[in-house]
Structures are given as structure tokens and as C-alpha cells.
């Protein structure tokens, strides 16, 4: 038998239950991974709550983990039992001791990267990779704004920006979190609980504002983000931590300076096994070089997934969080 987290109705953390099921068998083109560590991400709370509907109920949860290939299905030739692997792009069901997934979602895990490290950074690190290296290719000397810079994605973004020579202005709630962003590599920090973000961005950029603003917060920061984008600049809206952005008036983009807006997803950028592995290789390379340090702020047992969700939603976490089966 294999333990996993399931939910039969969408709602709050209380809908998550630990159940035992037969160990799943991989089908055509699939592998079974025995998880050693599982990643926790905000998107998990969206899928649990119903903001992002799931295909059917009951459903598993989670799309990120790392472990060892235990079995392969027919037609799988690129991986074999015993291989160390990681994944961050689904399908749902990673909150489990065993996870069966299509081979196209797996990447090889270098010996120098631990299972907890990989589970903590796959989704977040690949997100930063496409934001900084594909959605807009950042260059040394660029000045960008990144909201929630002390979160799991944000702390990786601060480090990656420093490695690229990019001046990242990070927002965070409270002096402690601002200090964390600065320690991770942010060029400047803004405490959005106490400071006017737009005014500070104007001051820091001498009125030029930022050619790119990265907003994973959503509804609460949308208007602020628009006011921080330089004319003909780009607003990258990549998350909904405070709720989805709705009712967008395209005329605002003209009024603010002929702005561009994109709503990217990791799946679009990591759309083939080759692209996914190349993105992961760049991420793992930065970790191995010491340019990125993986901070795991919290560890929860798999059975305590609901408690982990409450901590995440309540802004009670720092860095990355992993579940241990």
C-alpha cells in the first residue's frame, strides 16, 4: 500500500485527507517514482480551493517532487529503476509516497543536488528560469521590480538576479522579510506595509521606472505594478497569491505608456522534455556553482499537509517548504 493525500471536495485545508491506496503501476510511457521529498507551492492551494478547478474528484494534489525511479512502463527507454529524478510540472498527485507520471515530466537529478533541494526548487526555480531567461531575457545592469521577494520564488529570483548582474527591487511585508530579500541578493527592498511602493520605485530609478515588473501577487498589486512599468515596458503577471486579476481595461495600458502585459505559465515554456531538461540543467548548474542557495524554511510530514497549507496561506512560511513522506 502507498499513502497519499486526497480531497473529495474543493475547499479549505480541512478537505485534505491521508489515505492508503494500492501502489500504482506505470502505464505506457509512464514511470513510478518513490518520492523522497515533495514540494509545496501556492498553486496547490488554488487547486485545493477551487480557484483552479481540478479535472475530477476525488483528486490527488501537488506537482513537484524528487526521488528514485522504482518502475517503468512499456515504451520507456530514457529512464530505468534506480535513477535519481525530479519533477515540477505535474500531473497532480505528488503528495504521496509513490507517484506515477509521464516520462516527459521527469528530469535527471545530478549527484550534487539532494532530494529535498530539488523538491524545494523545481517549480519555483524553473519559474524564475522562464521569467528571467525566456519571457524577457534580462541583461546585466537591468533594473526590475519583483513582488513578494521573500517568498519561495522571490528568494530564488533575488539570487538569480544577482548572478546575472541585474538590479532587483524586491517588495516584501515587514522589515524582516525585506532584510531576507536583501541578504539573498536584491539590490533594494521596499516594505509594502510601511512604504509607498510606487514612490520608492520612482526614487530608486530616478523617475525612469522599470522596463520589467514581475508580479506573482495578483489582484492586490496589479494597479501598483502598472504604475511601476516604464513606457513600452512589460508587466509579467505570473501568479494570483492575493486573488486573480479581473476586469482589465486595455485602455489603461495606453494611458500608462503603451505597456505590454503577459500571463505566462511554466507549462508553455517547458513544453518538451528537451526544453524542460535544459531549463533544469541551468537551474541545477547555478546551485552547484553556489550562485543559488536552496533555503528550506519548513519541513512537514506528508500527513500534516493541511497544516502546511495553513502556514503557507497565513504568510507563516519563509523560503521553500517540503513535505516528507
Short mmCIF file of C-alpha atoms in Angstrom, two decimals:
data_model
loop_
_atom_site.label_atom_id
_atom_site.label_comp_id
_atom_site.label_asym_id
_atom_site.label_seq_id
_atom_site.Cartn_x
_atom_site.Cartn_y
_atom_site.Cartn_z
CA UNK A 1 0.00 0.00 0.00
CA UNK A 2 1.01 3.61 -0.57
CA UNK A 3 -0.04 6.65 1.44
CA UNK A 4 -1.21 9.77 -0.38
CA UNK A 5 -3.13 12.98 0.22
CA UNK A 6 -6.55 13.22 -1.46
CA UNK A 7 -9.55 15.53 -1.37
CA UNK A 8 -13.13 14.72 -2.34
CA UNK A 9 -14.40 18.32 -2.39
CA UNK A 10 -12.67 21.61 -3.01
CA UNK A 11 -12.37 23.97 -0.08
CA UNK A 12 -10.08 24.86 2.80
CA UNK A 13 -7.13 22.85 4.15
CA UNK A 14 -9.57 20.67 6.10
CA UNK A 15 -10.60 18.87 2.89
CA UNK A 16 -7.18 17.19 2.68
CA UNK A 17 -7.09 13.60 3.92
CA UNK A 18 -4.33 11.00 4.22
CA UNK A 19 -5.43 7.72 2.62
CA UNK A 20 -3.82 4.40 1.70
CA UNK A 21 -4.11 3.05 -1.83
CA UNK A 22 -2.52 0.16 -3.71
CA UNK A 23 0.93 1.01 -5.05
CA UNK A 24 0.21 2.38 -8.56
CA UNK A 25 1.58 0.68 -11.65
CA UNK A 26 3.02 2.77 -14.53
CA UNK A 27 1.33 2.52 -17.90
CA UNK A 28 2.60 3.14 -21.40
CA UNK A 29 5.19 5.93 -21.35
CA UNK A 30 4.98 6.33 -17.58
CA UNK A 31 7.29 5.82 -14.61
CA UNK A 32 6.68 5.25 -10.92
CA UNK A 33 8.77 7.41 -8.61
CA UNK A 34 9.22 6.70 -4.93
CA UNK A 35 9.23 10.19 -3.51
CA UNK A 36 11.92 11.20 -1.03
CA UNK A 37 10.69 14.81 -0.81
CA UNK A 38 7.68 16.75 -2.12
CA UNK A 39 7.42 20.45 -2.89
CA UNK A 40 4.70 22.76 -1.54
CA UNK A 41 3.55 25.64 -3.75
CA UNK A 42 0.85 28.31 -3.82
CA UNK A 43 -0.71 26.73 -6.90
CA UNK A 44 -1.52 23.71 -4.71
CA UNK A 45 -3.79 25.93 -2.59
CA UNK A 46 -5.52 27.23 -5.73
CA UNK A 47 -6.27 23.67 -6.89
CA UNK A 48 -7.42 22.63 -3.44
CA UNK A 49 -9.69 25.65 -3.00
CA UNK A 50 -11.28 25.60 -6.46
CA UNK A 51 -9.67 28.76 -7.85
CA UNK A 52 -8.12 26.36 -10.35
CA UNK A 53 -10.68 23.56 -10.85
CA UNK A 54 -9.32 20.01 -10.96
CA UNK A 55 -10.34 17.53 -13.63
CA UNK A 56 -12.25 15.21 -11.32
CA UNK A 57 -12.82 14.32 -7.68
CA UNK A 58 -11.50 12.65 -5.61
CA UNK A 59 -8.15 14.07 -6.60
CA UNK A 60 -4.55 13.95 -5.53
CA UNK A 61 -2.57 17.14 -5.08
CA UNK A 62 0.86 18.53 -5.79
CA UNK A 63 3.01 18.57 -8.92
CA UNK A 64 6.57 18.71 -7.58
CA UNK A 65 8.86 16.17 -6.02
CA UNK A 66 12.11 14.26 -6.15
CA UNK A 67 13.03 10.65 -5.61
CA UNK A 68 14.10 7.43 -7.27
CA UNK A 69 12.55 5.66 -10.25
CA UNK A 70 11.05 2.44 -8.92
CA UNK A 71 9.39 1.04 -12.06
CA UNK A 72 8.94 1.97 -15.72
CA UNK A 73 6.05 1.27 -18.04
CA UNK A 74 6.09 -0.09 -21.58
CA UNK A 75 7.91 2.07 -24.09
CA UNK A 76 10.08 3.90 -21.54
CA UNK A 77 13.74 3.80 -22.55
CA UNK A 78 15.17 7.07 -21.22
CA UNK A 79 14.91 6.18 -17.52
CA UNK A 80 15.35 2.98 -15.56
CA UNK A 81 14.83 1.82 -11.97
CA UNK A 82 17.35 3.38 -9.62
CA UNK A 83 17.66 6.69 -11.49
CA UNK A 84 17.57 9.82 -9.33
CA UNK A 85 14.93 12.17 -10.74
CA UNK A 86 12.90 15.27 -10.04
CA UNK A 87 9.75 16.79 -11.48
CA UNK A 88 7.85 20.06 -11.17
CA UNK A 89 5.22 20.17 -13.89
CA UNK A 90 2.64 17.64 -12.80
CA UNK A 91 0.41 15.77 -13.13
CA UNK A 92 -1.37 16.12 -9.79
CA UNK A 93 -0.62 13.51 -7.16
CA UNK A 94 2.86 14.35 -5.88
CA UNK A 95 1.61 14.47 -2.27
CA UNK A 96 2.24 10.74 -1.98
CA UNK A 97 4.81 8.09 -1.17
CA UNK A 98 4.63 6.93 -4.81
CA UNK A 99 3.76 8.98 -7.88
CA UNK A 100 3.15 7.74 -11.42
CA UNK A 101 3.71 10.32 -14.13
CA UNK A 102 4.54 10.55 -17.84
CA UNK A 103 8.24 10.24 -18.53
CA UNK A 104 8.16 13.62 -20.31
CA UNK A 105 7.77 15.37 -16.92
CA UNK A 106 10.95 13.94 -15.41
CA UNK A 107 14.43 15.42 -15.31
CA UNK A 108 17.64 13.77 -14.25
CA UNK A 109 18.93 14.84 -10.88
CA UNK A 110 22.70 15.46 -10.65
CA UNK A 111 24.52 13.70 -7.83
CA UNK A 112 25.38 17.06 -6.25
CA UNK A 113 21.71 18.01 -5.76
CA UNK A 114 19.82 16.44 -2.83
CA UNK A 115 16.21 15.27 -2.96
CA UNK A 116 14.99 17.97 -0.58
CA UNK A 117 16.87 20.62 -2.52
CA UNK A 118 15.29 19.51 -5.79
CA UNK A 119 11.77 19.25 -4.34
CA UNK A 120 12.16 22.74 -2.89
CA UNK A 121 13.23 24.43 -6.12
CA UNK A 122 11.93 22.58 -9.18
CA UNK A 123 8.71 24.52 -9.70
CA UNK A 124 9.99 27.76 -8.19
CA UNK A 125 13.39 27.62 -9.87
CA UNK A 126 12.00 26.70 -13.27
CA UNK A 127 9.56 29.58 -12.87
CA UNK A 128 12.43 32.01 -12.32
CA UNK A 129 14.27 30.46 -15.27
CA UNK A 130 11.48 31.18 -17.73
CA UNK A 131 10.77 34.60 -16.21
CA UNK A 132 14.38 35.79 -16.39
CA UNK A 133 15.72 33.80 -19.33
CA UNK A 134 12.77 33.42 -21.69
CA UNK A 135 9.76 35.68 -21.01
CA UNK A 136 12.19 38.60 -21.02
CA UNK A 137 15.91 37.91 -21.34
CA UNK A 138 17.45 40.01 -18.59
CA UNK A 139 20.84 41.63 -19.09
CA UNK A 140 23.43 42.83 -16.59
CA UNK A 141 22.55 46.34 -15.48
CA UNK A 142 18.76 45.96 -15.92
CA UNK A 143 16.61 47.21 -13.05
CA UNK A 144 13.44 45.21 -12.37
CA UNK A 145 10.72 45.09 -9.74
CA UNK A 146 9.81 41.74 -8.18
CA UNK A 147 6.88 41.45 -5.77
CA UNK A 148 6.94 39.07 -2.79
CA UNK A 149 10.71 38.88 -2.94
CA UNK A 150 11.00 37.00 0.36
CA UNK A 151 8.82 34.10 -0.73
CA UNK A 152 9.99 30.83 -2.19
CA UNK A 153 10.09 32.10 -5.79
CA UNK A 154 11.23 35.54 -4.72
CA UNK A 155 14.32 34.43 -2.81
CA UNK A 156 15.45 32.36 -5.79
CA UNK A 157 14.77 35.36 -8.05
CA UNK A 158 16.94 37.60 -5.85
CA UNK A 159 19.83 35.17 -6.09
CA UNK A 160 19.44 34.59 -9.83
CA UNK A 161 19.27 38.35 -10.45
CA UNK A 162 22.49 38.86 -8.51
CA UNK A 163 24.17 36.13 -10.56
CA UNK A 164 23.09 37.91 -13.77
CA UNK A 165 24.19 41.36 -12.56
CA UNK A 166 20.57 42.55 -12.53
CA UNK A 167 19.40 45.17 -10.02
CA UNK A 168 16.28 43.64 -8.49
CA UNK A 169 13.99 45.82 -6.39
CA UNK A 170 12.09 43.46 -4.13
CA UNK A 171 8.89 44.14 -2.24
CA UNK A 172 8.01 42.27 0.95
CA UNK A 173 5.82 42.69 4.03
CA UNK A 174 7.76 43.81 7.09
CA UNK A 175 11.40 44.67 7.81
CA UNK A 176 12.42 41.07 8.49
CA UNK A 177 11.26 39.88 5.08
CA UNK A 178 12.82 42.88 3.35
CA UNK A 179 16.09 42.02 5.07
CA UNK A 180 15.81 38.44 3.82
CA UNK A 181 15.37 39.64 0.23
CA UNK A 182 18.37 41.93 0.52
CA UNK A 183 20.51 39.17 2.01
CA UNK A 184 19.53 36.92 -0.91
CA UNK A 185 20.73 39.44 -3.46
CA UNK A 186 18.06 42.09 -4.00
CA UNK A 187 19.59 45.43 -4.98
CA UNK A 188 16.94 47.33 -2.99
CA UNK A 189 14.00 46.42 -0.80
CA UNK A 190 10.58 48.01 -0.25
CA UNK A 191 8.39 47.26 2.75
CA UNK A 192 4.92 47.45 1.23
CA UNK A 193 3.34 47.55 4.72
CA UNK A 194 5.07 50.82 5.53
CA UNK A 195 6.23 52.39 2.28
CA UNK A 196 4.66 53.70 -0.91
CA UNK A 197 5.91 51.20 -3.48
CA UNK A 198 5.36 53.43 -6.50
CA UNK A 199 7.08 56.41 -4.90
CA UNK A 200 10.06 54.28 -3.86
CA UNK A 201 10.42 52.76 -7.32
CA UNK A 202 10.36 56.24 -8.87
CA UNK A 203 13.03 57.39 -6.41
CA UNK A 204 15.24 54.35 -6.90
CA UNK A 205 15.08 54.62 -10.70
CA UNK A 206 15.29 58.43 -10.80
CA UNK A 207 11.84 58.55 -12.39
CA UNK A 208 12.56 56.05 -15.17
CA UNK A 209 10.60 53.19 -13.57
CA UNK A 210 11.32 49.57 -14.54
CA UNK A 211 11.41 48.00 -18.01
CA UNK A 212 10.04 44.79 -16.45
CA UNK A 213 7.84 44.22 -13.39
CA UNK A 214 7.28 40.66 -12.12
CA UNK A 215 4.00 40.25 -10.25
CA UNK A 216 3.06 36.91 -8.71
CA UNK A 217 0.70 38.50 -6.18
CA UNK A 218 -2.18 39.36 -8.50
CA UNK A 219 -5.19 41.48 -7.61
CA UNK A 220 -3.66 43.35 -4.65
CA UNK A 221 -0.64 44.62 -6.60
CA UNK A 222 -1.97 44.95 -10.15
CA UNK A 223 -2.51 48.73 -10.09
CA UNK A 224 0.78 49.33 -8.29
CA UNK A 225 2.65 47.21 -10.81
CA UNK A 226 1.24 49.15 -13.75
CA UNK A 227 2.49 52.39 -12.19
CA UNK A 228 5.99 50.97 -11.87
CA UNK A 229 6.44 49.89 -15.50
CA UNK A 230 8.43 52.21 -17.75
CA UNK A 231 6.84 53.34 -21.04
CA UNK A 232 6.77 50.45 -23.53
CA UNK A 233 7.81 48.16 -20.69
CA UNK A 234 6.49 44.74 -19.73
CA UNK A 235 4.33 43.63 -16.81
CA UNK A 236 4.69 39.90 -16.21
CA UNK A 237 1.69 38.68 -14.20
CA UNK A 238 2.58 35.12 -13.26
CA UNK A 239 0.56 34.36 -10.11
CA UNK A 240 -2.55 35.04 -8.04
CA UNK A 241 -1.44 34.89 -4.40
CA UNK A 242 -3.94 37.61 -3.46
CA UNK A 243 -6.60 36.54 -5.96
CA UNK A 244 -6.90 36.72 -9.75
CA UNK A 245 -6.69 39.92 -11.76
CA UNK A 246 -10.10 40.60 -13.31
CA UNK A 247 -11.83 43.36 -15.27
CA UNK A 248 -8.68 44.57 -17.02
CA UNK A 249 -9.23 47.65 -19.14
CA UNK A 250 -6.78 47.51 -22.05
CA UNK A 251 -7.00 51.28 -22.38
CA UNK A 252 -5.03 51.53 -19.14
CA UNK A 253 -2.02 50.11 -20.97
CA UNK A 254 -2.15 53.01 -23.41
CA UNK A 255 -2.58 55.58 -20.66
CA UNK A 256 0.38 54.22 -18.69
CA UNK A 257 2.76 54.39 -21.66
CA UNK A 258 1.96 51.75 -24.31
CA UNK A 259 2.68 48.92 -21.90
CA UNK A 260 2.89 45.21 -22.62
CA UNK A 261 1.34 42.57 -20.34
CA UNK A 262 1.84 38.80 -20.39
CA UNK A 263 0.35 36.00 -18.30
CA UNK A 264 2.83 33.14 -18.76
CA UNK A 265 2.79 29.59 -17.41
CA UNK A 266 5.60 27.16 -16.82
CA UNK A 267 3.95 24.50 -18.94
CA UNK A 268 4.10 26.70 -22.02
CA UNK A 269 7.83 27.24 -21.67
CA UNK A 270 8.75 23.72 -20.54
CA UNK A 271 6.68 22.22 -23.34
CA UNK A 272 9.04 19.42 -24.41
CA UNK A 273 11.32 17.06 -22.46
CA UNK A 274 14.34 18.70 -24.08
CA UNK A 275 13.29 22.20 -23.05
CA UNK A 276 12.42 21.03 -19.55
CA UNK A 277 15.79 19.31 -19.06
CA UNK A 278 17.69 22.32 -20.43
CA UNK A 279 15.88 24.64 -18.01
CA UNK A 280 16.58 22.28 -15.11
CA UNK A 281 20.23 21.95 -16.11
CA UNK A 282 20.67 25.72 -15.94
CA UNK A 283 18.98 25.83 -12.53
CA UNK A 284 20.98 22.92 -11.12
CA UNK A 285 24.18 24.43 -12.51
CA UNK A 286 23.65 27.64 -10.55
CA UNK A 287 23.02 25.61 -7.39
CA UNK A 288 26.16 23.55 -7.92
CA UNK A 289 28.19 26.73 -8.53
CA UNK A 290 26.92 28.21 -5.28
CA UNK A 291 25.17 31.11 -7.03
CA UNK A 292 21.84 29.86 -5.69
CA UNK A 293 21.41 28.51 -2.18
CA UNK A 294 18.29 26.48 -1.51
CA UNK A 295 16.63 27.65 1.70
CA UNK A 296 14.14 25.18 3.15
CA UNK A 297 12.38 27.13 5.84
CA UNK A 298 9.86 24.45 6.82
CA UNK A 299 9.53 20.67 6.71
CA UNK A 300 6.22 18.92 7.33
CA UNK A 301 5.34 15.25 7.40
CA UNK A 302 3.11 14.18 4.50
CA UNK A 303 0.31 13.54 6.99
CA UNK A 304 0.48 17.22 8.03
CA UNK A 305 -0.21 18.62 4.54
CA UNK A 306 -3.25 20.58 5.80
CA UNK A 307 -1.13 22.25 8.47
CA UNK A 308 1.44 23.13 5.81
CA UNK A 309 -1.28 24.74 3.68
CA UNK A 310 -2.47 26.83 6.62
CA UNK A 311 1.06 28.06 7.24
CA UNK A 312 1.55 28.95 3.58
CA UNK A 313 -1.78 30.79 3.24
CA UNK A 314 -1.20 32.60 6.53
CA UNK A 315 2.14 34.02 5.38
CA UNK A 316 3.78 31.96 8.08
CA UNK A 317 6.49 30.48 5.87
CA UNK A 318 9.85 31.69 4.64
CA UNK A 319 11.80 30.28 1.75
CA UNK A 320 10.63 26.90 0.49
CA UNK A 321 8.58 24.22 2.22
CA UNK A 322 8.81 20.47 1.67
CA UNK A 323 6.65 17.53 2.68
CA UNK A 324 8.43 14.35 3.73
CA UNK A 325 6.69 11.03 3.03
#
